[in-house]
Coordinates of C-alpha atoms in Angstrom, one line a residue:
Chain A
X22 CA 27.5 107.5 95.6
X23 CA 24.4 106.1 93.7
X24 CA 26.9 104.1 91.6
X25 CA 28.4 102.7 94.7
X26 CA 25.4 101.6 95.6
X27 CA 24.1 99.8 92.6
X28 CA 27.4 97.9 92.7
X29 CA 26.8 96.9 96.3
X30 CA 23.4 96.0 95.4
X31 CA 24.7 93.9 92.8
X32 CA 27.2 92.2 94.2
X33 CA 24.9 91.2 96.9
X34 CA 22.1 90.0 95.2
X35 CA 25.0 87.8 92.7
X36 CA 27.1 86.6 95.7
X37 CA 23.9 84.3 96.1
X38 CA 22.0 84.1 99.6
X39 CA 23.2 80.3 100.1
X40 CA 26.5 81.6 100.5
X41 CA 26.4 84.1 102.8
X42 CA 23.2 83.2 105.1
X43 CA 24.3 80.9 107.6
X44 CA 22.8 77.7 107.3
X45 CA 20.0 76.5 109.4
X46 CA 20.1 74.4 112.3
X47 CA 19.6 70.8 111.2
X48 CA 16.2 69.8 112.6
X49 CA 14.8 66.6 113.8
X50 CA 13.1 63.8 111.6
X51 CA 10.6 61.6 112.7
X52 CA 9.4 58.5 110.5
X53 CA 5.4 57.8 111.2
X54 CA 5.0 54.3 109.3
X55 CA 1.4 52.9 109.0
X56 CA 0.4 49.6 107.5
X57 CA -2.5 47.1 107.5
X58 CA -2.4 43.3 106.7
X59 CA -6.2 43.2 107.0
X60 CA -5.8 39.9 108.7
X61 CA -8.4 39.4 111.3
X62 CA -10.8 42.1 109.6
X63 CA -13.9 40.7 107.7
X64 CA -12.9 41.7 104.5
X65 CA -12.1 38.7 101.7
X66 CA -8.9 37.0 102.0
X67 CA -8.2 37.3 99.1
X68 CA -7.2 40.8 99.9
X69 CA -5.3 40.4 102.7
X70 CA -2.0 42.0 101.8
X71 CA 1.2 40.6 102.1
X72 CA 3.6 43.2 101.6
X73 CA 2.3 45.9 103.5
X74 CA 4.2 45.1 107.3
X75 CA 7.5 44.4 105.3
X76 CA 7.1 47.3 103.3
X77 CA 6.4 49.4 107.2
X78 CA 9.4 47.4 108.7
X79 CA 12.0 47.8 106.2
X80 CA 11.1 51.4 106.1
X81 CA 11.7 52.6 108.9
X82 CA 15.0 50.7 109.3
X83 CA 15.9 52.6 105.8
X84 CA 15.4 55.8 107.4
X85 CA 16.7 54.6 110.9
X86 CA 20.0 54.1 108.6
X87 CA 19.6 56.9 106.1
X88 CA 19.7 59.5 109.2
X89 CA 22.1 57.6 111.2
X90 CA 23.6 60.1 113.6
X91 CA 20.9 62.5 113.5
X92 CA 18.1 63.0 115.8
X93 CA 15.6 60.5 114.6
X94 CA 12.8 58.8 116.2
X95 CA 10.3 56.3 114.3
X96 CA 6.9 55.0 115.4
X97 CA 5.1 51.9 113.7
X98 CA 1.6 51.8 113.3
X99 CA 0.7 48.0 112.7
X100 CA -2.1 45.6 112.1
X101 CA -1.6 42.4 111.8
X102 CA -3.9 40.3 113.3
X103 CA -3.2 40.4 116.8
X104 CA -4.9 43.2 117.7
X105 CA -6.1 45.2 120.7
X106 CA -8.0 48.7 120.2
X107 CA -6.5 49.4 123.4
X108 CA -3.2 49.4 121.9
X109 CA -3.1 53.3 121.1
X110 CA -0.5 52.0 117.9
X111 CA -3.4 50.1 116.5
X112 CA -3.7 51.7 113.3
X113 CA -7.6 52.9 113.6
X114 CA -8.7 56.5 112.4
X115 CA -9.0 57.9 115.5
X116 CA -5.5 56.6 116.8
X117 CA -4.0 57.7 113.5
X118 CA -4.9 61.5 113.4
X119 CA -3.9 61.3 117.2
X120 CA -0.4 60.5 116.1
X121 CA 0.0 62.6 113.2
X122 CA -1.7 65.7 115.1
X123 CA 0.9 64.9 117.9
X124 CA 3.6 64.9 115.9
X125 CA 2.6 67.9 113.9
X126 CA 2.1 69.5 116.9
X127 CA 5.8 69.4 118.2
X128 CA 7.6 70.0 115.2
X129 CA 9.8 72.9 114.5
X130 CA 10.4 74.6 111.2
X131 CA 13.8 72.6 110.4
X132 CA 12.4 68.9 111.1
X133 CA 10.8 66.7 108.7
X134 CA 7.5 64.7 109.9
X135 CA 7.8 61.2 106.7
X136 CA 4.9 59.4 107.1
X137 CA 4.4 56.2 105.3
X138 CA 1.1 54.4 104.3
X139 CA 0.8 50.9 102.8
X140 CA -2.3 49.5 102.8
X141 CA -6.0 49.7 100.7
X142 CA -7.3 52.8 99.2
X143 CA -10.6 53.4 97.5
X144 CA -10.9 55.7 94.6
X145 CA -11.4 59.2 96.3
X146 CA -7.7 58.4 97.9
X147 CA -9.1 57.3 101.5
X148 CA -7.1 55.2 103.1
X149 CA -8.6 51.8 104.8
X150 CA -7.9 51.9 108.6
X151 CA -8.8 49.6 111.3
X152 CA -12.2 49.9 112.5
X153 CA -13.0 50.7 116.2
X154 CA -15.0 47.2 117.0
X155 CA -13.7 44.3 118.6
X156 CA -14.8 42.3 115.4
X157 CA -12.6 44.1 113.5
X158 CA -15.5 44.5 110.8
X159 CA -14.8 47.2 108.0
X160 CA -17.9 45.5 106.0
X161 CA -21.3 46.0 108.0
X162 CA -23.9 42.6 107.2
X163 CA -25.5 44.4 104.6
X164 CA -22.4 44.9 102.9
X165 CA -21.1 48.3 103.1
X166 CA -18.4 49.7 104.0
X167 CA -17.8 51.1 107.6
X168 CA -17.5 55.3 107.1
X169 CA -15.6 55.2 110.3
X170 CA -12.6 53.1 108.9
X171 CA -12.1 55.6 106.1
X172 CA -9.7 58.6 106.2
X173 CA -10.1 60.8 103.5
X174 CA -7.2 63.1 101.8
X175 CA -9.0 66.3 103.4
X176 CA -8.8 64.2 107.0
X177 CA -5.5 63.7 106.7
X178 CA -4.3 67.4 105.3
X179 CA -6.5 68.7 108.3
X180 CA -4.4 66.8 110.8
X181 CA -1.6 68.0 109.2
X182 CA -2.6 71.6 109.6
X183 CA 0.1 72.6 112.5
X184 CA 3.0 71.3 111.0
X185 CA 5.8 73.9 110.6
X186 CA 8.6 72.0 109.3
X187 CA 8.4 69.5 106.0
X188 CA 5.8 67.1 105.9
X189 CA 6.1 63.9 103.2
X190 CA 3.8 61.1 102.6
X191 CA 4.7 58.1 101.5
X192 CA 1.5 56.3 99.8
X193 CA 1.4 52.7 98.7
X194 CA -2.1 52.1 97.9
X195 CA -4.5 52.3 95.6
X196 CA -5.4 55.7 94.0
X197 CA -3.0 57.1 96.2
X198 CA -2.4 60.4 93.6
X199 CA -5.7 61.9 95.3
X200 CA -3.2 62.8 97.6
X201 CA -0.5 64.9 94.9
X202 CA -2.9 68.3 95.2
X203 CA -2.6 70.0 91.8
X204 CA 0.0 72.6 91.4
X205 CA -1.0 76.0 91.2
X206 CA 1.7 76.9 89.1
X207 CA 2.8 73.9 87.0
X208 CA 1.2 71.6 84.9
X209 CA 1.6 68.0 85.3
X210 CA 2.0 65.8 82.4
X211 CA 1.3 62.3 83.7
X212 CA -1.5 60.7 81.2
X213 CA -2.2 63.8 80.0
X214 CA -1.5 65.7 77.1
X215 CA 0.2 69.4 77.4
X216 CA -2.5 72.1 75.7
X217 CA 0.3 75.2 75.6
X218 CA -3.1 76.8 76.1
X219 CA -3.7 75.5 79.6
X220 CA 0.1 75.7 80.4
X221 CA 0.0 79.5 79.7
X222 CA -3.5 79.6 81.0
X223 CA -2.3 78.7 84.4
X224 CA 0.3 81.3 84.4
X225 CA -2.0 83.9 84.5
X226 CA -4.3 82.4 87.0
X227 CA -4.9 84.0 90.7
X228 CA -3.3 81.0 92.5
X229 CA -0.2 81.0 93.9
X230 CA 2.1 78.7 95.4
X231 CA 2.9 77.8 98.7
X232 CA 5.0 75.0 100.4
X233 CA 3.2 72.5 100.3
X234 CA 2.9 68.7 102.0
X235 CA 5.3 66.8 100.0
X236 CA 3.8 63.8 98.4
X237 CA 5.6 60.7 96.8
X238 CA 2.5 58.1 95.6
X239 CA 2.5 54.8 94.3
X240 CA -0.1 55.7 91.8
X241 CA -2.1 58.4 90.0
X242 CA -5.7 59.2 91.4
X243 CA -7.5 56.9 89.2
X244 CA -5.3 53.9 89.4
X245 CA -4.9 50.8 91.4
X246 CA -1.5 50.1 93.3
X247 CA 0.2 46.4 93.4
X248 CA 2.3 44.3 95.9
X249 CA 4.5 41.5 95.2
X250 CA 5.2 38.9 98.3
X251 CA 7.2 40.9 99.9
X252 CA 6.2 44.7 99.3
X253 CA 4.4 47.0 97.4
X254 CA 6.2 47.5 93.8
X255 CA 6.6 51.3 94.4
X256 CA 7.7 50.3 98.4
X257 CA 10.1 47.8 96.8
X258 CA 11.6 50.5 94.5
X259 CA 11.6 53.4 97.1
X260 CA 13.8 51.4 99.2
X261 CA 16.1 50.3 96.7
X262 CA 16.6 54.4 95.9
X263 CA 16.7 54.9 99.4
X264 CA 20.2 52.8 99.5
X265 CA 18.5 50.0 101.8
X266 CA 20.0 46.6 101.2
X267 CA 17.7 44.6 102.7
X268 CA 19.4 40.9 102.0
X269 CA 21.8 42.4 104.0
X270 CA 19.9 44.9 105.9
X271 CA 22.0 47.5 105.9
X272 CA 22.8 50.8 104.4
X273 CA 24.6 51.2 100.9
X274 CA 26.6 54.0 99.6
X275 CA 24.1 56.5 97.9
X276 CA 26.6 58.9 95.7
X277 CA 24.0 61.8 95.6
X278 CA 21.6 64.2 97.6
X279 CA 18.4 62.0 98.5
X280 CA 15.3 64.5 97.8
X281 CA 11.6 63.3 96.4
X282 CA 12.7 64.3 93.1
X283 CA 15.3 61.9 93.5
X284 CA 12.9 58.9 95.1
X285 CA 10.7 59.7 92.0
X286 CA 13.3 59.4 89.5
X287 CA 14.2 56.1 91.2
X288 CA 11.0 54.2 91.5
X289 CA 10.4 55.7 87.7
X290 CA 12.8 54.0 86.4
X291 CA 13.1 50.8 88.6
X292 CA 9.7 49.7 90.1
X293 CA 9.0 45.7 88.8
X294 CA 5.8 47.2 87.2
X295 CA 5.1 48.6 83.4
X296 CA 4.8 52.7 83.9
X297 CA 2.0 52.6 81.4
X298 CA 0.0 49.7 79.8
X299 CA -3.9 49.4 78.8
X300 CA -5.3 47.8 81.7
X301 CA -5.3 49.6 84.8
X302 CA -4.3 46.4 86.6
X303 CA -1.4 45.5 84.9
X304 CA 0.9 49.4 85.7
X305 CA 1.3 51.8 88.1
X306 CA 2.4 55.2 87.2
X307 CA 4.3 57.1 90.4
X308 CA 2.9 60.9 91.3
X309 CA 4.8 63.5 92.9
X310 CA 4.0 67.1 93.6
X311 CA 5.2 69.6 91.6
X312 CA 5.9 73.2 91.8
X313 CA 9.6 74.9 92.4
X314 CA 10.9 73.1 95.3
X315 CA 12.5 69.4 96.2
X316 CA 12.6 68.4 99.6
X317 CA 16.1 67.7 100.4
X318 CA 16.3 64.4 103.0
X319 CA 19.9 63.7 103.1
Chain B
X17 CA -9.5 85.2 75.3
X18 CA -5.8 85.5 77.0
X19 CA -5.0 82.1 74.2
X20 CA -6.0 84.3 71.7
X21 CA -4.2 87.5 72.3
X22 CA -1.1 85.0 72.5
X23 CA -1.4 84.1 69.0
X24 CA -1.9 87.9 68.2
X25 CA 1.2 88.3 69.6
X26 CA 3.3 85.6 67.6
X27 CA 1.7 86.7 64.8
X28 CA 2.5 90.0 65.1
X29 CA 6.3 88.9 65.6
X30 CA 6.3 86.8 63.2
X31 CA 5.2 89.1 60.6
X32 CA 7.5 92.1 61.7
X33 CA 10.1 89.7 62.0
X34 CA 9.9 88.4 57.8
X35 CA 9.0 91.6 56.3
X36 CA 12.7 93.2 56.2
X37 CA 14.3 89.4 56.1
X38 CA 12.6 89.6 52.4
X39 CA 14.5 92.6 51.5
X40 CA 17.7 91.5 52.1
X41 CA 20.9 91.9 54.3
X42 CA 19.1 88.2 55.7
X43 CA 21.0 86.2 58.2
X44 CA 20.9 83.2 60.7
X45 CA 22.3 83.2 64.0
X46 CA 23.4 80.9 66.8
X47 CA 24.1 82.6 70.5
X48 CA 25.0 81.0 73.8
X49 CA 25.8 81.8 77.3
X50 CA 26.4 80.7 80.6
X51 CA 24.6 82.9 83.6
X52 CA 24.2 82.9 87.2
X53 CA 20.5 82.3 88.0
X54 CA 19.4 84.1 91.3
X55 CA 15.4 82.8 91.6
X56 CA 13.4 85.0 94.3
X57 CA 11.0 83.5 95.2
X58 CA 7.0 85.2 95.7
X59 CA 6.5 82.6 98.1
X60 CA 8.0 82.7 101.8
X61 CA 11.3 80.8 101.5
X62 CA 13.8 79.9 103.9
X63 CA 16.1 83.0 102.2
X64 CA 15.4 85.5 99.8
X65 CA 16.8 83.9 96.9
X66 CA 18.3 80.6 95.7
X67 CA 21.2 80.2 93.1
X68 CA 21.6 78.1 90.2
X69 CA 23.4 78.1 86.9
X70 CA 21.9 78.7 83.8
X71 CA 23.4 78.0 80.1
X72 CA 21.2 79.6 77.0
X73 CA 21.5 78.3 73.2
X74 CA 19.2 80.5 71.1
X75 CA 18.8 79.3 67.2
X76 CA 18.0 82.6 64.9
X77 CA 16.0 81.7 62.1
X78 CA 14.8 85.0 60.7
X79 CA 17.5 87.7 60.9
X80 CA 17.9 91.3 59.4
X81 CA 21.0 93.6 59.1
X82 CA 20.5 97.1 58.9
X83 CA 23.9 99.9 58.4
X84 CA 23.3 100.3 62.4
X85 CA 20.8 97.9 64.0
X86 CA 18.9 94.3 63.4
X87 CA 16.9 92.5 64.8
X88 CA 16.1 88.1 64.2
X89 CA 13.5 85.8 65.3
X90 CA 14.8 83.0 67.4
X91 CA 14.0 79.8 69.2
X92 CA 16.1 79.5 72.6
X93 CA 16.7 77.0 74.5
X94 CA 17.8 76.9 78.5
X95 CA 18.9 74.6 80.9
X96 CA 18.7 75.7 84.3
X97 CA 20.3 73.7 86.8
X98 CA 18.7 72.6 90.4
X99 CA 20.0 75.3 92.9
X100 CA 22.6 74.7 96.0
X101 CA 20.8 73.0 98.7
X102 CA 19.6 75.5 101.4
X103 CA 17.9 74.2 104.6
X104 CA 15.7 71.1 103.5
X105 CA 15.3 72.4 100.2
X106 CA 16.4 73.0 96.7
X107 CA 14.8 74.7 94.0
X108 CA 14.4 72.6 91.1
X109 CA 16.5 72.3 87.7
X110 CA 14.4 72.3 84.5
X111 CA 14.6 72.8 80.6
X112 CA 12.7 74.9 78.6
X113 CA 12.0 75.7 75.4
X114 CA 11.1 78.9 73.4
X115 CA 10.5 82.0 71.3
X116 CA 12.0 85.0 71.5
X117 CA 13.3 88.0 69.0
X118 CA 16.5 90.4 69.4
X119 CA 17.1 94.0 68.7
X120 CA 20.2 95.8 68.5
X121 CA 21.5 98.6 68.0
X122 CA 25.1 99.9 67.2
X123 CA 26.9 102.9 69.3
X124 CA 30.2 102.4 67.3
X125 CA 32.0 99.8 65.0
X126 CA 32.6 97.6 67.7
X127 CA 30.0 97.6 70.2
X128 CA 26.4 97.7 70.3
X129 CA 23.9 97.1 72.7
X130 CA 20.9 94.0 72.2
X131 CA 17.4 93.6 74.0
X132 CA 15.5 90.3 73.7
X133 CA 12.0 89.6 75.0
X134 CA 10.2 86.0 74.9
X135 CA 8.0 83.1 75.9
X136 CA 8.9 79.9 76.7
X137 CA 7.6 76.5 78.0
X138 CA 9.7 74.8 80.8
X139 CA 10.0 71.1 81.8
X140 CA 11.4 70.3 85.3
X141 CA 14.8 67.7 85.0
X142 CA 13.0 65.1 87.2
X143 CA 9.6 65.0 87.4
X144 CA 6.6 65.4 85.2
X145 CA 5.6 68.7 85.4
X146 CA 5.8 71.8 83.0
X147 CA 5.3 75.8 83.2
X148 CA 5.1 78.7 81.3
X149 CA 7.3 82.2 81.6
X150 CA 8.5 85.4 80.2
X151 CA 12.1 86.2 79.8
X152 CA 14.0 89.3 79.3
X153 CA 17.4 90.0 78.3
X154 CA 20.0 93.2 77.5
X155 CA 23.4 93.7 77.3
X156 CA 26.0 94.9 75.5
X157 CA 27.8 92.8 72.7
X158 CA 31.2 93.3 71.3
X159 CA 32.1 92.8 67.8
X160 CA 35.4 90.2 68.0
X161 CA 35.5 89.2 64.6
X162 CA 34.0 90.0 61.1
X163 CA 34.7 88.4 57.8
X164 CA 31.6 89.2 55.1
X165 CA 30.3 86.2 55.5
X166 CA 29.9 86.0 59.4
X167 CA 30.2 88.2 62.3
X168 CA 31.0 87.2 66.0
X169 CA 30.2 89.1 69.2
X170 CA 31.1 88.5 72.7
X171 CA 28.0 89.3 74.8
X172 CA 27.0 90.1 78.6
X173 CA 23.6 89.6 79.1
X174 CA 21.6 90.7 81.9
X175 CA 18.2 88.8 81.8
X176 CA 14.9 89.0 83.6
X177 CA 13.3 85.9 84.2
X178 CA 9.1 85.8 85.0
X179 CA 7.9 82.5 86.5
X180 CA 4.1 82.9 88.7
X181 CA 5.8 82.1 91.5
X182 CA 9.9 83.1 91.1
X183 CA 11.2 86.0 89.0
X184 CA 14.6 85.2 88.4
X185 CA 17.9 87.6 87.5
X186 CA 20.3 86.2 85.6
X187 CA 23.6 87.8 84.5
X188 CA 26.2 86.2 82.3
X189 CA 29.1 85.4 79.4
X190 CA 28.7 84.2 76.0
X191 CA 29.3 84.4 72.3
X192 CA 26.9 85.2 69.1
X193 CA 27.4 84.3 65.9
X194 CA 26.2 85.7 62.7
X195 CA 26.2 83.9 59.8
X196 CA 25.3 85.5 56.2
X197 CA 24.2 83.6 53.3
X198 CA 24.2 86.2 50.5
X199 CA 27.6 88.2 51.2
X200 CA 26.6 91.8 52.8
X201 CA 25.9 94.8 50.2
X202 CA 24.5 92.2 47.3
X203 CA 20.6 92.1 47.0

């Protein structure tokens, strides 16, 4: 008898769960793109940015294609100049945790929330939103910079907080790694060197892990990000791994599972910017967050 | 304080593992196996565990033969593949790379059974990331051919596999060989 069981127990712990656990429901996807031009705003024109509304636009027609046939919805946040802080799409702070909170709000656990950012960042990760005055002035007289047009990485987590399905962020701006949270239980490598002491250090550390808000970022946390023309070199790569054509807008063949991993991989090896250089101005280095998982998005 | 224990440990292995190797009956060895990888996770999962597919190459460096047991210090190597896709997710493939050292111990001619415990340092396939875990292994091994230079054994090995945040079972097929430099008996 107790051999009987240890076989059954056996067999059903090696038959493997994926095989005989029916397969979720496929959930929805929504794509939340956000992106800033800075046109209008007070700050220099010199850094107006050109890429960022391209890099928004072809986007979400990439995942408009990518999920073709699902149940997928997109929303664009803009600015571009013509703007109206009536327009609850204007891309300010308080609009923008509006959204996200909304749309964590109605997801289930089988839908995946992508939300895309291209735009400024200053060095603690915050993103540079619209501010909420007619003038569109992020720069008061005296020089500073407007708190109110910042949202920070905690902000954005916190709006995130009643998501139950996957979340990923997209981030195309400067410093955007503030955003990969460290991993609890791996050790990233990027500029940094691997002390087997730390590695095996963290192993026997309280923290655990947890699923976590999936992050894809143009940069690492003390790093500026760059645009061409037309998009943001890690936007420009992303969408090229995503199998958008954009000459010809439309979808080509991708012969393999889409997941961040995959993304990373992809800009890794293809963005139109050195990985690694001495000046900070002259690379960009992609971030991801690590632990055991990918997030699988096709 | 953890670090140092660690190096207590190697040490330790190190030293138990030369001592007989300088008295003879020394030999290298070269294993490897193919396994089913079952991670369960300690975190909450969309199921209770994900599969993958693991293959093992160990390199035995410091190896003794005794008239029914031995024992060798060995670097392994294991590539775990990314597990079937589940849901939105997949767990991810990586490579590691590590210490370990083998006992075993013969019941008869032919068959004998092995235990292996080590460490090991694992790189994910696709991104920058790296972790450390404890693995162990038993199993039986069958003798399939001897000549006095070299033995070869077919194995089974059931293996443990101790990650923070998955502890993974593994069972599997594969061969070990034994090589001898000085033939058996001489000293």
């Amino acid at each position: 008898m107790k051999l009987h069981f240890l076989m059954l127990l056996s067999l059903s712990l090696f038959l493997g769960c994926e095989l005989i656990t029916p397969s979720p429901t496929e959930g929805k996807t929504h794509h939340l793109a956000i992106a800033l031009s800075y046109v209008g705003t007070n700050i220099r024109s010199d850094d107006y940015l050109d890429g960022t509304l391209p890099d928004a636009i072809e986007l979400e027609k990439a995942f408009d294609a990518l999920f073709a046939g699902k149940e997928h919805t997109s929303t664009l946040m803009l600015q571009d100049g013509n703007d109206d802080l009536d327009d609850l799409l204007l891309p300010t702070k308080a609009h923008v945790i509006e959204k996200i909170e909304s749309l964590s709000d109605a997801m289930d656990e089988q839908d995946i929330l992508i939300i895309s950012y291209s735009g400024h960042g200053m060095e603690d990760g915050s993103l540079v939103l619209y501010p909420p005055r007619n003038d569109g002035s992020i720069f008061s007289k005296s020089g500073s910079m407007y708190t109110d047009v910042l949202l920070t990485v905690e902000e954005l987590y916190d709006a995130l907080d009643s998501a139950k399905g996957s979340v990923l962020l997209l981030m195309d701006s400067c410093y955007s790694g503030n955003f990969v949270l460290e991993s609890e239980t791996s050790y990233s490598l990027i500029e940094r060197n691997a002390y087997l002491q730390k590695i095996y250090d963290q192993y026997f550390t309280e923290g655990s892990y947890t699923r976590p808000v999936f992050v894809l970022a143009a940069t690492t946390y003390d790093n500026t990000a760059s645009e061409t023309a037309s998009h943001g070199h890690f936007t420009q790569a992303l969408l090229e791994g995503l199998g958008w054509d954009e000459e010809n807008q439309r979808q080509r063949e991708v012969d393999q599972t889409i997941s961040v991993d995959y993304l990373y991989q992809y800009v890794y090896y293809h963005q139109d910017i050195a990985l690694n250089s001495v000046n900070s101005w002259e690379y960009q280095h992609p971030t991801i967050t690590g632990g055991p998982l990918d997030l699988i998005l096709r | 304080m953890k670090g140092k224990r660690l190096y207590l440990i190697v040490l330790l292995i190190l030293v138990t593992a030369g001592l007989p190797a300088a008295s003879g009956e020394q030999y290298y060895a070269a294993s490897s196996s193919l396994s089913y990888y079952l991670g369960i996770p300690h975190f909450e999962d969309e199921i209770p565990a994900r599969s993958s597919l693991a293959v093992s190459t160990t390199v035995g460096f410091l190896g003794y033969q005794g008239s029914n047991w031995e024992t060798v210090l060995q670097a392994h190597i294991y590539s775990v593949s990314d597990s079937l896709p589940f849901g939105n997710y997949r767990a991810r493939g990586f490579n590691s790379l590590g210490l370990s050292i083998l006992a075993s111990w013969s019941l008869s001619d032919r068959f004998s059974l092995f235990i292996q415990g080590g460490s090991e340092v694992n790189f994910y396939k696709q991104i920058e990331e790296v972790f450390a875990s404890f693995s162990f292994k038993l199993g039986p091994q069958f003798l399939i051919a001897e000549e006095p230079t070299y033995q070869m054994h077919l194995i089974v090995p059931l293996s443990v596999h101790l990650r923070k945040e998955i502890t993974a079972l593994q069972a599997g097929i594969g061969i070990r060989y034994l090589l001898f430099p000085f033939k058996r008996g001489d000293t």
